[in-house]
PDB file of C-alpha atoms and ligand atoms in Angstrom:
ATOM      1  CA  MET L   1     126.415  73.097  94.561  1.00  0.00           C
ATOM      2  CA  SER L   2     129.433  73.985  91.987  1.00  0.00           C
ATOM      3  CA  VAL L   3     131.816  70.864  91.444  1.00  0.00           C
ATOM      4  CA  LEU L   4     135.482  71.425  91.575  1.00  0.00           C
ATOM      5  CA  LEU L   5     136.856  67.971  90.628  1.00  0.00           C
ATOM      6  CA  ASP L   6     134.772  66.285  88.483  1.00  0.00           C
ATOM      7  CA  VAL L   7     136.197  62.890  87.742  1.00  0.00           C
ATOM      8  CA  ARG L   8     133.664  60.983  84.718  1.00  0.00           C
ATOM      9  CA  GLY L   9     134.035  57.276  83.603  1.00  0.00           C
ATOM     10  CA  VAL L  10     137.558  57.168  84.481  1.00  0.00           C
ATOM     11  CA  SER L  11     139.630  54.106  84.335  1.00  0.00           C
ATOM     12  CA  LYS L  12     143.569  53.266  84.941  1.00  0.00           C
ATOM     13  CA  SER L  13     144.890  49.764  83.593  1.00  0.00           C
ATOM     14  CA  PHE L  14     149.105  48.853  83.902  1.00  0.00           C
ATOM     15  CA  SER L  15     150.613  46.191  82.144  1.00  0.00           C
ATOM     16  CA  GLY L  16     147.214  45.532  80.544  1.00  0.00           C
ATOM     17  CA  ARG L  17     145.524  44.900  84.172  1.00  0.00           C
ATOM     18  CA  ARG L  18     142.829  46.980  84.923  1.00  0.00           C
ATOM     19  CA  VAL L  19     143.461  48.863  88.820  1.00  0.00           C
ATOM     20  CA  LEU L  20     141.042  51.281  88.417  1.00  0.00           C
ATOM     21  CA  GLY L  21     137.672  51.992  87.197  1.00  0.00           C
ATOM     22  CA  PRO L  22     135.793  52.985  85.458  1.00  0.00           C
ATOM     23  CA  VAL L  23     135.101  55.437  88.146  1.00  0.00           C
ATOM     24  CA  SER L  24     132.708  58.574  88.768  1.00  0.00           C
ATOM     25  CA  PHE L  25     133.695  61.097  91.278  1.00  0.00           C
ATOM     26  CA  THR L  26     132.436  65.085  92.407  1.00  0.00           C
ATOM     27  CA  LEU L  27     134.035  67.009  94.923  1.00  0.00           C
ATOM     28  CA  ALA L  28     132.832  70.220  95.785  1.00  0.00           C
ATOM     29  CA  PRO L  29     134.785  73.357  97.126  1.00  0.00           C
ATOM     30  CA  GLY L  30     135.742  73.086 100.899  1.00  0.00           C
ATOM     31  CA  GLU L  31     134.052  69.343 100.925  1.00  0.00           C
ATOM     32  CA  PHE L  32     136.602  66.976 102.766  1.00  0.00           C
ATOM     33  CA  CYS L  33     136.040  63.566 101.696  1.00  0.00           C
ATOM     34  CA  ALA L  34     138.318  60.714 102.607  1.00  0.00           C
ATOM     35  CA  VAL L  35     139.126  57.651 100.397  1.00  0.00           C
ATOM     36  CA  THR L  36     139.920  54.245 102.454  1.00  0.00           C
ATOM     37  CA  GLY L  37     140.361  50.549 101.252  1.00  0.00           C
ATOM     38  CA  PRO L  38     142.550  47.726 101.040  1.00  0.00           C
ATOM     39  CA  SER L  39     146.226  48.118  99.987  1.00  0.00           C
ATOM     40  CA  GLY L  40     146.571  47.745  96.373  1.00  0.00           C
ATOM     41  CA  SER L  41     142.535  48.729  95.814  1.00  0.00           C
ATOM     42  CA  GLY L  42     143.581  51.917  93.874  1.00  0.00           C
ATOM     43  CA  LYS L  43     143.790  54.823  95.628  1.00  0.00           C
ATOM     44  CA  SER L  44     146.979  56.519  95.091  1.00  0.00           C
ATOM     45  CA  THR L  45     145.937  55.298  91.347  1.00  0.00           C
ATOM     46  CA  PHE L  46     143.150  57.778  92.052  1.00  0.00           C
ATOM     47  CA  LEU L  47     144.444  60.510  93.386  1.00  0.00           C
ATOM     48  CA  ASN L  48     147.804  60.934  90.895  1.00  0.00           C
ATOM     49  CA  LEU L  49     144.935  60.942  88.005  1.00  0.00           C
ATOM     50  CA  SER L  50     142.908  63.824  90.349  1.00  0.00           C
ATOM     51  CA  GLY L  51     146.181  65.551  90.486  1.00  0.00           C
ATOM     52  CA  PHE L  52     146.701  65.290  87.098  1.00  0.00           C
ATOM     53  CA  LEU L  53     149.983  63.471  87.784  1.00  0.00           C
ATOM     54  CA  ASP L  54     148.849  60.913  85.315  1.00  0.00           C
ATOM     55  CA  THR L  55     146.776  60.353  82.680  1.00  0.00           C
ATOM     56  CA  PRO L  56     143.638  58.159  82.375  1.00  0.00           C
ATOM     57  CA  ASP L  57     142.970  55.450  80.005  1.00  0.00           C
ATOM     58  CA  THR L  58     139.169  56.397  79.247  1.00  0.00           C
ATOM     59  CA  GLY L  59     137.182  58.951  80.768  1.00  0.00           C
ATOM     60  CA  GLU L  60     137.634  62.408  81.776  1.00  0.00           C
ATOM     61  CA  ILE L  61     138.623  64.960  84.700  1.00  0.00           C
ATOM     62  CA  ARG L  62     137.159  68.654  84.872  1.00  0.00           C
ATOM     63  CA  PHE L  63     138.731  71.132  87.053  1.00  0.00           C
ATOM     64  CA  ALA L  64     136.643  73.753  87.949  1.00  0.00           C
ATOM     65  CA  GLY L  65     134.316  73.499  85.317  1.00  0.00           C
ATOM     66  CA  GLU L  66     137.662  73.483  82.474  1.00  0.00           C
ATOM     67  CA  THR L  67     138.034  69.935  80.716  1.00  0.00           C
ATOM     68  CA  VAL L  68     141.537  69.146  80.814  1.00  0.00           C
ATOM     69  CA  PRO L  69     142.293  67.163  77.436  1.00  0.00           C
ATOM     70  CA  ALA L  70     144.961  64.267  77.917  1.00  0.00           C
ATOM     71  CA  GLY L  71     148.359  65.396  77.022  1.00  0.00           C
ATOM     72  CA  ASP L  72     147.454  69.306  77.396  1.00  0.00           C
ATOM     73  CA  VAL L  73     150.626  69.823  79.103  1.00  0.00           C
ATOM     74  CA  ARG L  74     150.227  73.562  79.414  1.00  0.00           C
ATOM     75  CA  THR L  75     146.925  73.211  81.281  1.00  0.00           C
ATOM     76  CA  VAL L  76     148.022  70.844  83.491  1.00  0.00           C
ATOM     77  CA  THR L  77     151.228  72.355  84.280  1.00  0.00           C
ATOM     78  CA  ARG L  78     149.305  75.457  85.238  1.00  0.00           C
ATOM     79  CA  LEU L  79     147.072  73.444  87.446  1.00  0.00           C
ATOM     80  CA  ARG L  80     149.528  71.698  89.251  1.00  0.00           C
ATOM     81  CA  ARG L  81     151.392  74.806  90.023  1.00  0.00           C
ATOM     82  CA  GLU L  82     148.974  77.285  91.236  1.00  0.00           C
ATOM     83  CA  LYS L  83     145.785  75.198  92.104  1.00  0.00           C
ATOM     84  CA  ILE L  84     146.181  72.046  93.307  1.00  0.00           C
ATOM     85  CA  GLY L  85     148.496  71.051  96.517  1.00  0.00           C
ATOM     86  CA  MET L  86     149.386  67.609  96.952  1.00  0.00           C
ATOM     87  CA  ILE L  87     151.050  65.776 100.488  1.00  0.00           C
ATOM     88  CA  PHE L  88     152.092  62.472 101.159  1.00  0.00           C
ATOM     89  CA  GLN L  89     153.242  59.825 103.964  1.00  0.00           C
ATOM     90  CA  SER L  90     156.763  61.282 103.043  1.00  0.00           C
ATOM     91  CA  VAL L  91     156.745  64.945 103.494  1.00  0.00           C
ATOM     92  CA  PHE L  92     159.868  65.760 101.148  1.00  0.00           C
ATOM     93  CA  LEU L  93     161.369  68.633 103.285  1.00  0.00           C
ATOM     94  CA  LEU L  94     164.888  69.768 102.435  1.00  0.00           C
ATOM     95  CA  PRO L  95     166.548  69.015 105.873  1.00  0.00           C
ATOM     96  CA  GLN L  96     169.016  71.524 106.415  1.00  0.00           C
ATOM     97  CA  ARG L  97     166.548  74.419 105.101  1.00  0.00           C
ATOM     98  CA  SER L  98     164.299  76.501 107.919  1.00  0.00           C
ATOM     99  CA  VAL L  99     160.983  76.316 107.867  1.00  0.00           C
ATOM    100  CA  LEU L 100     160.042  78.928 106.177  1.00  0.00           C
ATOM    101  CA  GLU L 101     162.602  77.713 102.937  1.00  0.00           C
ATOM    102  CA  ASN L 102     160.638  75.112 102.957  1.00  0.00           C
ATOM    103  CA  VAL L 103     157.288  76.546 102.692  1.00  0.00           C
ATOM    104  CA  LEU L 104     158.724  78.967 100.036  1.00  0.00           C
ATOM    105  CA  PHE L 105     160.415  76.125  98.329  1.00  0.00           C
ATOM    106  CA  ARG L 106     156.925  75.795  96.522  1.00  0.00           C
ATOM    107  CA  ALA L 107     156.985  79.256  94.555  1.00  0.00           C
ATOM    108  CA  ARG L 108     160.704  78.458  93.012  1.00  0.00           C
ATOM    109  CA  TYR L 109     159.142  77.548  88.942  1.00  0.00           C
ATOM    110  CA  SER L 110     156.331  80.567  89.510  1.00  0.00           C
ATOM    111  CA  GLY L 111     158.159  82.768  87.883  1.00  0.00           C
ATOM    112  CA  ILE L 112     157.068  85.657  90.860  1.00  0.00           C
ATOM    113  CA  PRO L 113     160.423  86.358  93.177  1.00  0.00           C
ATOM    114  CA  ARG L 114     159.776  84.598  96.259  1.00  0.00           C
ATOM    115  CA  GLU L 115     159.416  87.552  98.518  1.00  0.00           C
ATOM    116  CA  LYS L 116     156.178  88.342  96.777  1.00  0.00           C
ATOM    117  CA  PHE L 117     155.208  84.940  98.689  1.00  0.00           C
ATOM    118  CA  MET L 118     157.006  85.710 101.993  1.00  0.00           C
ATOM    119  CA  ALA L 119     153.742  87.526 104.080  1.00  0.00           C
ATOM    120  CA  ARG L 120     151.674  84.598 102.705  1.00  0.00           C
ATOM    121  CA  ALA L 121     154.149  82.095 103.949  1.00  0.00           C
ATOM    122  CA  LEU L 122     154.402  83.388 107.446  1.00  0.00           C
ATOM    123  CA  ALA L 123     150.443  83.667 107.628  1.00  0.00           C
ATOM    124  CA  LEU L 124     150.537  79.768 106.895  1.00  0.00           C
ATOM    125  CA  LEU L 125     152.800  78.989 109.393  1.00  0.00           C
ATOM    126  CA  ASP L 126     150.860  81.050 111.639  1.00  0.00           C
ATOM    127  CA  GLN L 127     147.607  79.319 111.151  1.00  0.00           C
ATOM    128  CA  LEU L 128     149.430  75.930 111.244  1.00  0.00           C
ATOM    129  CA  GLY L 129     150.776  76.938 114.903  1.00  0.00           C
ATOM    130  CA  LEU L 130     154.509  76.854 113.413  1.00  0.00           C
ATOM    131  CA  ALA L 131     154.965  80.444 113.367  1.00  0.00           C
ATOM    132  CA  GLU L 132     157.974  79.891 116.286  1.00  0.00           C
ATOM    133  CA  ARG L 133     159.333  77.553 114.000  1.00  0.00           C
ATOM    134  CA  SER L 134     159.780  79.323 110.605  1.00  0.00           C
ATOM    135  CA  GLY L 135     163.480  80.020 111.401  1.00  0.00           C
ATOM    136  CA  GLN L 136     164.574  76.566 112.482  1.00  0.00           C
ATOM    137  CA  LYS L 137     166.118  73.810 110.417  1.00  0.00           C
ATOM    138  CA  ALA L 138     163.673  71.233 109.230  1.00  0.00           C
ATOM    139  CA  ARG L 139     165.605  68.369 110.528  1.00  0.00           C
ATOM    140  CA  LEU L 140     164.524  69.332 114.150  1.00  0.00           C
ATOM    141  CA  LEU L 141     161.005  69.216 113.436  1.00  0.00           C
ATOM    142  CA  SER L 142     158.612  66.159 114.910  1.00  0.00           C
ATOM    143  CA  GLY L 143     156.888  64.205 112.034  1.00  0.00           C
ATOM    144  CA  GLY L 144     153.316  66.259 112.856  1.00  0.00           C
ATOM    145  CA  GLU L 145     155.129  69.284 112.691  1.00  0.00           C
ATOM    146  CA  ALA L 146     156.884  68.191 109.778  1.00  0.00           C
ATOM    147  CA  GLN L 147     153.661  67.509 107.637  1.00  0.00           C
ATOM    148  CA  ARG L 148     152.088  70.866 108.882  1.00  0.00           C
ATOM    149  CA  VAL L 149     154.505  72.244 106.890  1.00  0.00           C
ATOM    150  CA  ALA L 150     154.295  70.131 103.968  1.00  0.00           C
ATOM    151  CA  ILE L 151     150.890  71.671 103.977  1.00  0.00           C
ATOM    152  CA  ALA L 152     151.714  75.098 104.362  1.00  0.00           C
ATOM    153  CA  ARG L 153     154.001  74.577 101.425  1.00  0.00           C
ATOM    154  CA  ALA L 154     151.386  72.988  99.389  1.00  0.00           C
ATOM    155  CA  LEU L 155     148.962  75.556 100.329  1.00  0.00           C
ATOM    156  CA  LEU L 156     151.368  78.611  99.401  1.00  0.00           C
ATOM    157  CA  THR L 157     150.311  79.119  96.128  1.00  0.00           C
ATOM    158  CA  ASP L 158     146.301  79.083  97.486  1.00  0.00           C
ATOM    159  CA  PRO L 159     145.491  76.311  95.405  1.00  0.00           C
ATOM    160  CA  ALA L 160     141.578  75.188  94.838  1.00  0.00           C
ATOM    161  CA  LEU L 161     142.261  71.409  95.604  1.00  0.00           C
ATOM    162  CA  LEU L 162     144.085  70.011  97.967  1.00  0.00           C
ATOM    163  CA  LEU L 163     145.518  66.278  97.812  1.00  0.00           C
ATOM    164  CA  ALA L 164     146.726  64.063 100.925  1.00  0.00           C
ATOM    165  CA  ASP L 165     147.592  60.456  99.909  1.00  0.00           C
ATOM    166  CA  GLU L 166     148.276  59.018 103.785  1.00  0.00           C
ATOM    167  CA  PRO L 167     149.609  61.951 105.037  1.00  0.00           C
ATOM    168  CA  THR L 168     149.301  60.219 108.748  1.00  0.00           C
ATOM    169  CA  GLY L 169     150.527  57.034 107.791  1.00  0.00           C
ATOM    170  CA  ASN L 170     153.748  57.842 109.858  1.00  0.00           C
ATOM    171  CA  LEU L 171     152.399  59.925 112.788  1.00  0.00           C
ATOM    172  CA  ASP L 172     151.182  58.924 116.474  1.00  0.00           C
ATOM    173  CA  ALA L 173     147.593  59.685 117.165  1.00  0.00           C
ATOM    174  CA  GLU L 174     147.930  62.754 118.751  1.00  0.00           C
ATOM    175  CA  SER L 175     150.142  64.106 115.406  1.00  0.00           C
ATOM    176  CA  ALA L 176     147.819  62.188 113.143  1.00  0.00           C
ATOM    177  CA  GLU L 177     144.562  64.497 114.509  1.00  0.00           C
ATOM    178  CA  GLU L 178     146.665  67.683 114.332  1.00  0.00           C
ATOM    179  CA  VAL L 179     147.310  67.046 111.021  1.00  0.00           C
ATOM    180  CA  MET L 180     143.532  65.956 110.524  1.00  0.00           C
ATOM    181  CA  ARG L 181     142.431  69.171 112.132  1.00  0.00           C
ATOM    182  CA  ALA L 182     144.978  71.635 109.809  1.00  0.00           C
ATOM    183  CA  LEU L 183     142.997  69.704 106.563  1.00  0.00           C
ATOM    184  CA  SER L 184     139.697  70.547 108.322  1.00  0.00           C
ATOM    185  CA  ASP L 185     140.610  74.111 108.512  1.00  0.00           C
ATOM    186  CA  CYS L 186     141.252  74.097 104.852  1.00  0.00           C
ATOM    187  CA  ALA L 187     138.424  72.512 103.876  1.00  0.00           C
ATOM    188  CA  ALA L 188     136.739  75.204 105.873  1.00  0.00           C
ATOM    189  CA  ARG L 189     138.329  78.130 104.486  1.00  0.00           C
ATOM    190  CA  GLY L 190     136.530  76.182 100.234  1.00  0.00           C
ATOM    191  CA  ILE L 191     139.682  74.342  99.923  1.00  0.00           C
ATOM    192  CA  GLY L 192     138.189  71.106  98.029  1.00  0.00           C
ATOM    193  CA  VAL L 193     140.420  68.603 100.083  1.00  0.00           C
ATOM    194  CA  LEU L 194     140.596  64.839  99.078  1.00  0.00           C
ATOM    195  CA  LEU L 195     142.513  62.325 101.505  1.00  0.00           C
ATOM    196  CA  VAL L 196     143.516  58.968 101.174  1.00  0.00           C
ATOM    197  CA  THR L 197     143.822  57.246 104.619  1.00  0.00           C
ATOM    198  CA  HIS L 198     143.879  53.956 106.300  1.00  0.00           C
ATOM    199  CA  ASN L 199     142.719  54.944 109.835  1.00  0.00           C
ATOM    200  CA  PRO L 200     139.135  54.889 110.347  1.00  0.00           C
ATOM    201  CA  ALA L 201     139.995  56.459 113.520  1.00  0.00           C
ATOM    202  CA  LEU L 202     140.079  59.707 111.551  1.00  0.00           C
ATOM    203  CA  LEU L 203     137.071  59.312 109.668  1.00  0.00           C
ATOM    204  CA  HIS L 204     134.945  61.753 111.932  1.00  0.00           C
ATOM    205  CA  HIS L 205     136.681  64.663 110.725  1.00  0.00           C
ATOM    206  CA  VAL L 206     135.217  63.871 107.022  1.00  0.00           C
ATOM    207  CA  HIS L 207     132.109  65.320 105.316  1.00  0.00           C
ATOM    208  CA  THR L 208     132.351  62.391 102.568  1.00  0.00           C
ATOM    209  CA  HIS L 209     133.740  58.972 102.678  1.00  0.00           C
ATOM    210  CA  VAL L 210     133.919  56.481  99.951  1.00  0.00           C
ATOM    211  CA  GLU L 211     135.605  53.282  99.707  1.00  0.00           C
ATOM    212  CA  CYS L 212     137.893  51.994  97.027  1.00  0.00           C
ATOM    213  CA  ARG L 213     137.946  48.020  96.389  1.00  0.00           C
ATOM    214  CA  GLU L 214     139.806  46.404  93.595  1.00  0.00           C
ATOM    215  CA  GLY L 215     139.516  49.919  91.475  1.00  0.00           C
ATOM    216  CA  HIS L 216     135.570  51.015  92.307  1.00  0.00           C
ATOM    217  CA  PHE L 217     134.090  53.458  94.593  1.00  0.00           C
ATOM    218  CA  THR L 218     131.355  52.653  97.149  1.00  0.00           C
ATOM    219  CA  GLU L 219     129.914  55.768  98.796  1.00  0.00           C
ATOM    220  CA  LYS L 220     129.371  55.622 102.144  1.00  0.00           C
ATOM    221  CA  ARG L 221     128.633  58.949 103.419  1.00  0.00           C
ATOM    222  CA  GLU L 222     126.843  61.575 101.854  1.00  0.00           C
ATOM    223  CA  PRO L 223     127.994  64.881 101.539  1.00  0.00           C
ATOM    224  CA  GLY L 224     126.415  67.054 104.922  1.00  0.00           C
ATOM    225  CA  GLY L 225     126.621  63.643 106.888  1.00  0.00           C
ATOM    226  CA  ASN L 226     129.115  64.976 109.389  1.00  0.00           C
ATOM    227  CA  ALA L 227     131.674  67.397 110.810  1.00  0.00           C
ATOM    228  CA  ARG L 228     130.184  70.463 108.335  1.00  0.00           C
TER     229      ARG L 228
HETATM  230  N1  ATP Y 301     153.168  53.020  88.208  1.00  0.00           N
HETATM  231  C1  ATP Y 301     152.835  51.794  87.939  1.00  0.00           C
HETATM  232  N2  ATP Y 301     153.268  50.545  87.364  1.00  0.00           N
HETATM  233  C2  ATP Y 301     152.513  49.266  87.753  1.00  0.00           C
HETATM  234  N3  ATP Y 301     151.590  49.127  88.476  1.00  0.00           N
HETATM  235  C3  ATP Y 301     151.206  50.086  89.328  1.00  0.00           C
HETATM  236  C4  ATP Y 301     151.565  51.440  89.313  1.00  0.00           C
HETATM  237  N4  ATP Y 301     150.916  52.262  89.707  1.00  0.00           N
HETATM  238  C5  ATP Y 301     150.382  50.838  90.411  1.00  0.00           C
HETATM  239  N5  ATP Y 301     150.030  50.189  90.025  1.00  0.00           N
HETATM  240  C6  ATP Y 301     149.448  48.891  90.691  1.00  0.00           C
HETATM  241  O1  ATP Y 301     148.184  49.104  90.634  1.00  0.00           O
HETATM  242  C7  ATP Y 301     147.608  48.785  92.206  1.00  0.00           C
HETATM  243  C8  ATP Y 301     147.021  49.630  92.556  1.00  0.00           C
HETATM  244  O2  ATP Y 301     147.914  50.744  93.445  1.00  0.00           O
HETATM  245  P1  ATP Y 301     147.999  51.831  94.018  1.00  0.00           P
HETATM  246  O3  ATP Y 301     149.270  52.650  94.493  1.00  0.00           O
HETATM  247  O4  ATP Y 301     146.639  52.605  93.628  1.00  0.00           O
HETATM  248  O5  ATP Y 301     146.857  51.074  95.525  1.00  0.00           O
HETATM  249  P2  ATP Y 301     146.796  51.748  97.041  1.00  0.00           P
HETATM  250  O6  ATP Y 301     145.150  51.480  96.901  1.00  0.00           O
HETATM  251  O7  ATP Y 301     147.105  53.090  96.925  1.00  0.00           O
HETATM  252  O8  ATP Y 301     147.692  50.760  97.821  1.00  0.00           O
HETATM  253  P3  ATP Y 301     148.181  51.618  99.254  1.00  0.00           P
HETATM  254  O9  ATP Y 301     146.915  51.433 100.144  1.00  0.00           O
HETATM  255  O10 ATP Y 301     149.444  50.327  99.525  1.00  0.00           O
HETATM  256  O11 ATP Y 301     149.048  52.467  99.133  1.00  0.00           O
HETATM  257  C9  ATP Y 301     148.689  48.055  92.224  1.00  0.00           C
HETATM  258  O12 ATP Y 301     148.344  46.596  92.533  1.00  0.00           O
HETATM  259  C10 ATP Y 301     149.587  48.476  92.043  1.00  0.00           C
HETATM  260  O13 ATP Y 301     150.810  47.528  92.068  1.00  0.00           O
HETATM  261 MG1   MG Y 302     148.379  54.264  97.669  1.00  0.00          MG
END
């Protein structure tokens, strides 16, 4: 089994207090994994480390077999720009811009003209059931639609890993299901998807499930346990 994300003995402290680890964790391409656990248990800390938004105090994180040394800004920037998409509870769309412009926004620092991304942006909006909304201002979208636009934006650069921190936290049950289906589709296309959620009703979508308590992980479900 190939490994996309390989977290080895990683720990993190804030102000001298350890909030995570040491934890080890792997995610395969096409795997959909959920991390659950109480508030303050270290889930977002783990997700931020996995997305190289923050650096661990101990251990290392490899991405697609590549060691990413702490402080290697060039590698981290490249990975974050091209290979890792992130979505959050707040979608951070530009409300006065169109849905399509919001998706294309992801291309702004790529150095590649955004017209080159146009066909992919439209295809992603189509996949996510938003083709007819592409010209509409983002402020007119429902919460579930907005989160699916955020997914399209995250996918614009064709990332290998999608990190999602409570993406359904603001949504009603039906919209949450739509977002979960969109994330499942991402995994079915080979993207590794790592989801933090508080909602046990959504766990039937995932392949693997890890519970985080006081910064330590317990594997709740083995790969292949469900939904594959
Ligand atoms: N940048 C930071 N500086 C100081 N403390 C932090 C920082 N980030 C997180 N913490 C602390 O680390 C602990 C874990 O936080 P984290 O955000 O990872 O929890 P969580 O499991 O995501 O919680 P929630 O479910 O409420 O989002 C908390 O006690 C939090 O206050
Ligand atoms: Mg959190």
